[in-house]
GROMACS .gro file of C-alpha atoms in nm:
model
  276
    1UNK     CA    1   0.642   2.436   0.289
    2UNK     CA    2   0.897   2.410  -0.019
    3UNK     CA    3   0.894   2.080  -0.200
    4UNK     CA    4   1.171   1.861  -0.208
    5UNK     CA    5   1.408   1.858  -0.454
    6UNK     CA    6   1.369   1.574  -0.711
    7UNK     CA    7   1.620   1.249  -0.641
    8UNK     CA    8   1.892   1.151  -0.850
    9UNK     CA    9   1.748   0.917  -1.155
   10UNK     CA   10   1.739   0.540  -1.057
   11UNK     CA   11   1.938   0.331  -1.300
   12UNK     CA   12   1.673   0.102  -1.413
   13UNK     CA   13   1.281   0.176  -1.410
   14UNK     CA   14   1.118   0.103  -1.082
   15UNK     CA   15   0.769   0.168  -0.924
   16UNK     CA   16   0.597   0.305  -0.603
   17UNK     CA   17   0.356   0.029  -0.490
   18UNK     CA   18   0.198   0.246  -0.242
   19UNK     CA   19   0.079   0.583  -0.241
   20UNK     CA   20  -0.285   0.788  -0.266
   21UNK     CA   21  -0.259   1.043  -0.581
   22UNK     CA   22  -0.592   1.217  -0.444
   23UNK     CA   23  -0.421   1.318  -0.163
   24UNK     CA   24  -0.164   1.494  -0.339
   25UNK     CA   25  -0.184   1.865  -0.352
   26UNK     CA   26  -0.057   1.845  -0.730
   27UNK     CA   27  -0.228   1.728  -1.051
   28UNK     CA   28  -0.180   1.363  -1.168
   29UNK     CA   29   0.046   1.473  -1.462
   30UNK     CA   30   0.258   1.672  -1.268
   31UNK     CA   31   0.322   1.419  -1.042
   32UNK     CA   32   0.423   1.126  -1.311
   33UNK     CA   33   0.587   1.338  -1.456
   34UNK     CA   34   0.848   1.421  -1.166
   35UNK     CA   35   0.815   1.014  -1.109
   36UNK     CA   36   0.909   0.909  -1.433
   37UNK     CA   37   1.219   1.135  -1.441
   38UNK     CA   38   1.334   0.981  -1.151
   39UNK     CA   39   1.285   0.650  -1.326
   40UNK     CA   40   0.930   0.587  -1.132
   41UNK     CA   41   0.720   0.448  -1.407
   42UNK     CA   42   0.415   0.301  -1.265
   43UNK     CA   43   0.214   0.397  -0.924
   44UNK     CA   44  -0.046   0.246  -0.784
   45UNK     CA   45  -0.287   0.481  -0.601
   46UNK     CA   46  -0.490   0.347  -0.287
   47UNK     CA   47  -0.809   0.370  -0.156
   48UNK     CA   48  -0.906   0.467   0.169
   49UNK     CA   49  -1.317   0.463   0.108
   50UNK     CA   50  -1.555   0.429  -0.099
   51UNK     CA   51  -1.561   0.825  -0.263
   52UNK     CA   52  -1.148   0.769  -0.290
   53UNK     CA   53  -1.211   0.376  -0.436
   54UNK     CA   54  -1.393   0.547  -0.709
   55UNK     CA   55  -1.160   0.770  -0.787
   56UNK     CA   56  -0.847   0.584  -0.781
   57UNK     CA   57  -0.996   0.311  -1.011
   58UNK     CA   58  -1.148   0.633  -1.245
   59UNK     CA   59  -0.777   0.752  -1.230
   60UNK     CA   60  -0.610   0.399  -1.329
   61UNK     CA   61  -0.845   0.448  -1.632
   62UNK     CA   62  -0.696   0.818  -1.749
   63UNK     CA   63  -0.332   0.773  -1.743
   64UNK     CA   64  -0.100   0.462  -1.824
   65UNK     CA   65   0.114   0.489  -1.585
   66UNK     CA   66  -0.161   0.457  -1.280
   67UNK     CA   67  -0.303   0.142  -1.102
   68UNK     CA   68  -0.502   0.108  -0.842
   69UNK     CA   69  -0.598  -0.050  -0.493
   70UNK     CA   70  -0.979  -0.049  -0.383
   71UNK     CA   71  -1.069  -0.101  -0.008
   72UNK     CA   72  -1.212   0.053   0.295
   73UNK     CA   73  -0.929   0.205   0.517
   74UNK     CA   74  -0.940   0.005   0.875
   75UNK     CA   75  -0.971   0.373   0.990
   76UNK     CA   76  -1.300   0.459   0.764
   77UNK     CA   77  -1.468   0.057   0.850
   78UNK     CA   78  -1.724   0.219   1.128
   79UNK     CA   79  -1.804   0.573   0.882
   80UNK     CA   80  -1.793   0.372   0.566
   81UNK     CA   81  -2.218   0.314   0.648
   82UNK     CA   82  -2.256   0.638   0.811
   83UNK     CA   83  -2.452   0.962   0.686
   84UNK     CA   84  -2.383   1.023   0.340
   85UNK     CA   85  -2.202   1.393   0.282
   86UNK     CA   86  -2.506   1.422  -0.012
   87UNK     CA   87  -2.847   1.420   0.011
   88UNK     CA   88  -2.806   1.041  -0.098
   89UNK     CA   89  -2.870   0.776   0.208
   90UNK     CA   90  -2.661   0.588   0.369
   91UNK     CA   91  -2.543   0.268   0.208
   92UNK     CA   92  -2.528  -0.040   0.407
   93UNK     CA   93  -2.215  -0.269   0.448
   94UNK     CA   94  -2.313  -0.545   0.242
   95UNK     CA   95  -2.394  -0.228  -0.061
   96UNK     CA   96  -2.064  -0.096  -0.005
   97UNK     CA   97  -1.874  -0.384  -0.040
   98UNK     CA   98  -2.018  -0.491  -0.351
   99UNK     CA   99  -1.913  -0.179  -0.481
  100UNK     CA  100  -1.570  -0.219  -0.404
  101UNK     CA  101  -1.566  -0.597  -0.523
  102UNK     CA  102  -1.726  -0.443  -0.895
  103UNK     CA  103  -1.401  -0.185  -0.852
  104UNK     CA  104  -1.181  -0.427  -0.811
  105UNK     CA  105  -1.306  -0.681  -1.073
  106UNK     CA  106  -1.194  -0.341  -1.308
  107UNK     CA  107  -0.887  -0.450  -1.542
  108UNK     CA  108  -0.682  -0.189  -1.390
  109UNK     CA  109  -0.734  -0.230  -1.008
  110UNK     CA  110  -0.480  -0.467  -0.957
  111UNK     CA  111  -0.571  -0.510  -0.534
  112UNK     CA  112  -0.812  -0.526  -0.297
  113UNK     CA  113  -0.645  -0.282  -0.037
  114UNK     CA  114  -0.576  -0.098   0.140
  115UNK     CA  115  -0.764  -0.324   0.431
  116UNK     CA  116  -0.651  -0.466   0.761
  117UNK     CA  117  -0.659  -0.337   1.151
  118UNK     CA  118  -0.503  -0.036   1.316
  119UNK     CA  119  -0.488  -0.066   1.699
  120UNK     CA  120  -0.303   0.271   1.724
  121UNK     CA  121  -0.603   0.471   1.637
  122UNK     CA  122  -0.924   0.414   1.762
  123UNK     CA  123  -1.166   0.517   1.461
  124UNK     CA  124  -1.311   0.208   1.475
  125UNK     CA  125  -1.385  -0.018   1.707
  126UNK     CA  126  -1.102  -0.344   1.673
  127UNK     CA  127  -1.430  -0.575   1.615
  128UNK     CA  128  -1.559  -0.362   1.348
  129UNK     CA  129  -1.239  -0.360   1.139
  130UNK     CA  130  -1.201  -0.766   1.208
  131UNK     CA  131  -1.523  -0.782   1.085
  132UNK     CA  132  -1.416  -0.577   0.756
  133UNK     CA  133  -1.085  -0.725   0.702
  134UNK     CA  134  -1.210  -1.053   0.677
  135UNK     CA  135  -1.485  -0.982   0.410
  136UNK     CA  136  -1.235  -0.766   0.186
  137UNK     CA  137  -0.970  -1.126   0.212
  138UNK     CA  138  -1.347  -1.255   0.057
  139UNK     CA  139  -1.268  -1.014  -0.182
  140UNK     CA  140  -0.961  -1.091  -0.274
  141UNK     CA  141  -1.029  -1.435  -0.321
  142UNK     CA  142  -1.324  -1.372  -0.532
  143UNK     CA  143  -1.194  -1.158  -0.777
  144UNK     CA  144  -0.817  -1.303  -0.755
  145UNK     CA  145  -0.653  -0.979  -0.677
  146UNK     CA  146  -0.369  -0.887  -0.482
  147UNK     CA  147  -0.485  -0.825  -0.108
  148UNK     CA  148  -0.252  -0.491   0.032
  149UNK     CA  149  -0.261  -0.518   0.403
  150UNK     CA  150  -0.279  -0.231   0.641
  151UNK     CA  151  -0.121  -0.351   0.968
  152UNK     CA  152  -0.042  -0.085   1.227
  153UNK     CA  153  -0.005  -0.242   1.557
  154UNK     CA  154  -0.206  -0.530   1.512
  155UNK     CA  155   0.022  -0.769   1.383
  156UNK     CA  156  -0.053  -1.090   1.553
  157UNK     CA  157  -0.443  -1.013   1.506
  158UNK     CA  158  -0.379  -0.933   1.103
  159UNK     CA  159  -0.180  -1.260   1.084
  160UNK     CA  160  -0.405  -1.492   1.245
  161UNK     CA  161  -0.665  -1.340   1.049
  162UNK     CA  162  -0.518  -1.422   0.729
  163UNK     CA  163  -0.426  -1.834   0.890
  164UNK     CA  164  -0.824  -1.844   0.963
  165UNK     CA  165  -0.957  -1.688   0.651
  166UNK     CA  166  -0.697  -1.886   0.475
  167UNK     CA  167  -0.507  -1.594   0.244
  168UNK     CA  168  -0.511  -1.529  -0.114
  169UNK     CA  169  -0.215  -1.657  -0.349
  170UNK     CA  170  -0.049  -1.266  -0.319
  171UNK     CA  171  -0.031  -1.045  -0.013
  172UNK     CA  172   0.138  -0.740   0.046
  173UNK     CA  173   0.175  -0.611   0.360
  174UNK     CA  174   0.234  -0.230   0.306
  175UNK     CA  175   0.416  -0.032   0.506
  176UNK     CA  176   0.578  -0.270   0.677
  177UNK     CA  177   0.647  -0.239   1.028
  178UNK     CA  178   0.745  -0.557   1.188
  179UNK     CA  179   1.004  -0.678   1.341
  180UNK     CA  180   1.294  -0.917   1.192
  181UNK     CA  181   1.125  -1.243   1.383
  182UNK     CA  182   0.788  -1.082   1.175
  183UNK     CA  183   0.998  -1.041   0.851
  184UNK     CA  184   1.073  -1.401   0.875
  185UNK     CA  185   0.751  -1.511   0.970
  186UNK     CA  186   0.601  -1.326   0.617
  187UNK     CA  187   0.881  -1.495   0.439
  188UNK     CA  188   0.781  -1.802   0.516
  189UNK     CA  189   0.423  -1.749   0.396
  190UNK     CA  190   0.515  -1.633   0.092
  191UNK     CA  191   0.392  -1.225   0.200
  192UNK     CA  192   0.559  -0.933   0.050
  193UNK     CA  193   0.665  -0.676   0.224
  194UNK     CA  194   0.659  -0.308   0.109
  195UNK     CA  195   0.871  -0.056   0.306
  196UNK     CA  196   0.808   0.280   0.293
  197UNK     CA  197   1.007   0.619   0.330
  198UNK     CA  198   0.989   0.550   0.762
  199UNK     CA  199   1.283   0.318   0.649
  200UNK     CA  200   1.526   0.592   0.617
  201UNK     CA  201   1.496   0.817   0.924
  202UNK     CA  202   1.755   0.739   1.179
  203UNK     CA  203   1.548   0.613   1.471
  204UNK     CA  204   1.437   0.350   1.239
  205UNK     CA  205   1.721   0.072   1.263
  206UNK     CA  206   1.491  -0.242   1.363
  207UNK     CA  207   1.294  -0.172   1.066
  208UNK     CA  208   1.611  -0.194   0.825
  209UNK     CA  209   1.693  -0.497   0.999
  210UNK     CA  210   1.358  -0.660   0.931
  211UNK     CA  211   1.396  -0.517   0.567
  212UNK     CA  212   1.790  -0.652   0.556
  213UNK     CA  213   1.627  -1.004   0.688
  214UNK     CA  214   1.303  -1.037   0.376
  215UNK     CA  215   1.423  -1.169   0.118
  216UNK     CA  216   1.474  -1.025  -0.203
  217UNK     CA  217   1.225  -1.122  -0.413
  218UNK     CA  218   0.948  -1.045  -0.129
  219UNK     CA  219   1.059  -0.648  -0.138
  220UNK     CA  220   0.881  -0.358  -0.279
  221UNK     CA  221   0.913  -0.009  -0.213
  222UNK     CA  222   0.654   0.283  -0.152
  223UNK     CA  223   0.601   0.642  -0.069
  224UNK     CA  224   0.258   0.638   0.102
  225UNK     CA  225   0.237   0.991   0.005
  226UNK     CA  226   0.149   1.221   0.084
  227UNK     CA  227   0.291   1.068   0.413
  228UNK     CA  228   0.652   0.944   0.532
  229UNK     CA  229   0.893   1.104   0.291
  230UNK     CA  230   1.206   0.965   0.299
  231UNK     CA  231   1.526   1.120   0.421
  232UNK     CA  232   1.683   1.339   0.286
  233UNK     CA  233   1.329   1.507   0.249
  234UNK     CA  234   1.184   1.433   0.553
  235UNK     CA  235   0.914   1.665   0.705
  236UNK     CA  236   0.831   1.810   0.318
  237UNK     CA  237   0.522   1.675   0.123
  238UNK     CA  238   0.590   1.347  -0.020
  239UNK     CA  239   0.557   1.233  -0.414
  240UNK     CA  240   0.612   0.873  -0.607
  241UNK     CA  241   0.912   1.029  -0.727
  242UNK     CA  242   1.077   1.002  -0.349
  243UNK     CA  243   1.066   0.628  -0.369
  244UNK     CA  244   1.424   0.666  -0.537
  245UNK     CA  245   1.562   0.753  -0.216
  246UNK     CA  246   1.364   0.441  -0.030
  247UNK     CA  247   1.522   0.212  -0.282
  248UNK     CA  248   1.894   0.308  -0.262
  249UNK     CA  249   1.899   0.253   0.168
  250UNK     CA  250   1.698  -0.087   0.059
  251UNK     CA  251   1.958  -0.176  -0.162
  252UNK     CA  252   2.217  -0.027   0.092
  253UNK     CA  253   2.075  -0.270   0.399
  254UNK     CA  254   2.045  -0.571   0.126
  255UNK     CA  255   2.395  -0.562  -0.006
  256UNK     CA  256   2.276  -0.551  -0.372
  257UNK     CA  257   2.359  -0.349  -0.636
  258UNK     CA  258   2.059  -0.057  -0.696
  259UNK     CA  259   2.022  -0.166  -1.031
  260UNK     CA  260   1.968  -0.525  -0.937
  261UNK     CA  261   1.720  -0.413  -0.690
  262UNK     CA  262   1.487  -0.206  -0.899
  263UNK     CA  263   1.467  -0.552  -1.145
  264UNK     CA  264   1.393  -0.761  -0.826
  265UNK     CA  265   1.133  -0.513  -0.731
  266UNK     CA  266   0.984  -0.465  -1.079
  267UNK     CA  267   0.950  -0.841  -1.112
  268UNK     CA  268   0.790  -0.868  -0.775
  269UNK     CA  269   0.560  -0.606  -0.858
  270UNK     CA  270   0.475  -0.778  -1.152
  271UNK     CA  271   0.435  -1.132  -1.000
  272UNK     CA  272   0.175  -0.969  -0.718
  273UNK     CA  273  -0.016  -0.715  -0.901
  274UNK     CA  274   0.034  -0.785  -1.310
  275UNK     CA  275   0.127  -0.839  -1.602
  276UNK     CA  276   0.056  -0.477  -1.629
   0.00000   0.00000   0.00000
């Protein structure tokens, strides 16, 4: 599969708040380097488990332009105690949490994420990832970092969750997938709301309307590559750098001027995960 070709520069430095560099069939360098020239300047790579947690927060720590997200994937809750691929044993929960809550006490692991339920699989069971959810919003709490939501049908579970548990001061809920009724409902709690590259494909119009109705200054935009790359791309391997295209329909569906977007979103960014 050919890669796709690299987007017009942005106008003003922006970031990708969303993606996993491990899974990237490129090396780190490579990669910021294609994101930078497209005026991509910081990343922050997520975690999916506890081998990728390491490695994102090790990777934060090699190159400037990294941050990172430590969690266990809703998708990985039920294997995250299960045989170890190593001679080691299994850890238990309560081990493997306190690993990820030393990770993400780490200067550059700017969020506890990414965490939350996904009813569209069924990796784990939906009690098992409640059950995990609510100790990573512990997390959070504890070590006062950002708390990057996974919510993939599960939205009225994920935000009743977050009323019981009572939510940390910043939440992002990455890619976003509500509705505009769901957009408003974030709003009013103060969540931001990442979009990702699904944004742009054509059958996606309720989504830009639920991006058109957040406001401003609760946007962010990701890649969640190696996944969703953005049209015009679509369908070939996704990269930080493709954000570009993610910001210019956001900007389209917002009325604002691309410039004045990639400020609003580098401020955000800032305001949720920094200073940097």
């Amino acid at each position: 599969m050919t890669a796709p070709a690299p987007p017009p520069p942005l106008p003003r430095p922006a970031l990708d708040s969303h993606t996993h560099l491990d899974m990237i069939e490129l090396p780190v360098p490579e990669v910021l380097a294609a994101a930078c020239a497209a005026g991509i300047v910081r990343v922050i790579t997520v975690a999916t488990d506890l081998e990728s947690a390491r490695w994102s927060a090790h990777c934060a720590d090699q190159h400037d332009a990294v941050y990172a997200a430590v969690a266990i994937h809703p998708n990985d809750t039920e294997a995250a105690t299960g045989p170890s691929p190593s001679a080691a044993p299994a850890l238990t929960a309560a081990e493997v949490l306190a690993e990820i809550e030393a990770l993400a006490r780490r200067p550059r692991v700017v969020a506890v994420g990414e965490t939350g339920l996904d009813y569209y699989r069924d990796h784990a069971a939906p009690d098992v990832q409640r059950w995990w959810f609510r100790e990573h919003i512990k997390i959070a709490k504890r070590t006062g970092k950002a708390l990057m939501i996974h919510d993939r049908e599960a939205h009225a579970d994920v935000l009743r969750i977050l009323a019981e548990e009572g939510p940390p001061p910043r939440v992002v809920f990455h890619c976003f997938s509500g509705d505009v009724a769901m957009a408003k409902q974030c709003a009013e709690a103060g969540y931001v709301m990442s979009f990702a590259g699904n944004v742009t494909f054509a059958n996606a119009q309720p989504l830009r309307d639920a991006a058109a109705a957040a406001p401003p200054d609760l946007l962010l935009a990701e890649t969640d590559a190696p996944f969703l790359t953005p049209v015009p791309n679509r369908g070939r391997p996704n990269a930080p750098a493709q954000v570009a295209y993610t910001l210019r329909c956001l900007a389209e569906v917002q009325g604002l001027d691309l410039a004045e977007l990639c400020d609003t979103v580098t401020a955000t960014a800032e305001r949720t995960f920094g200073p940097w």
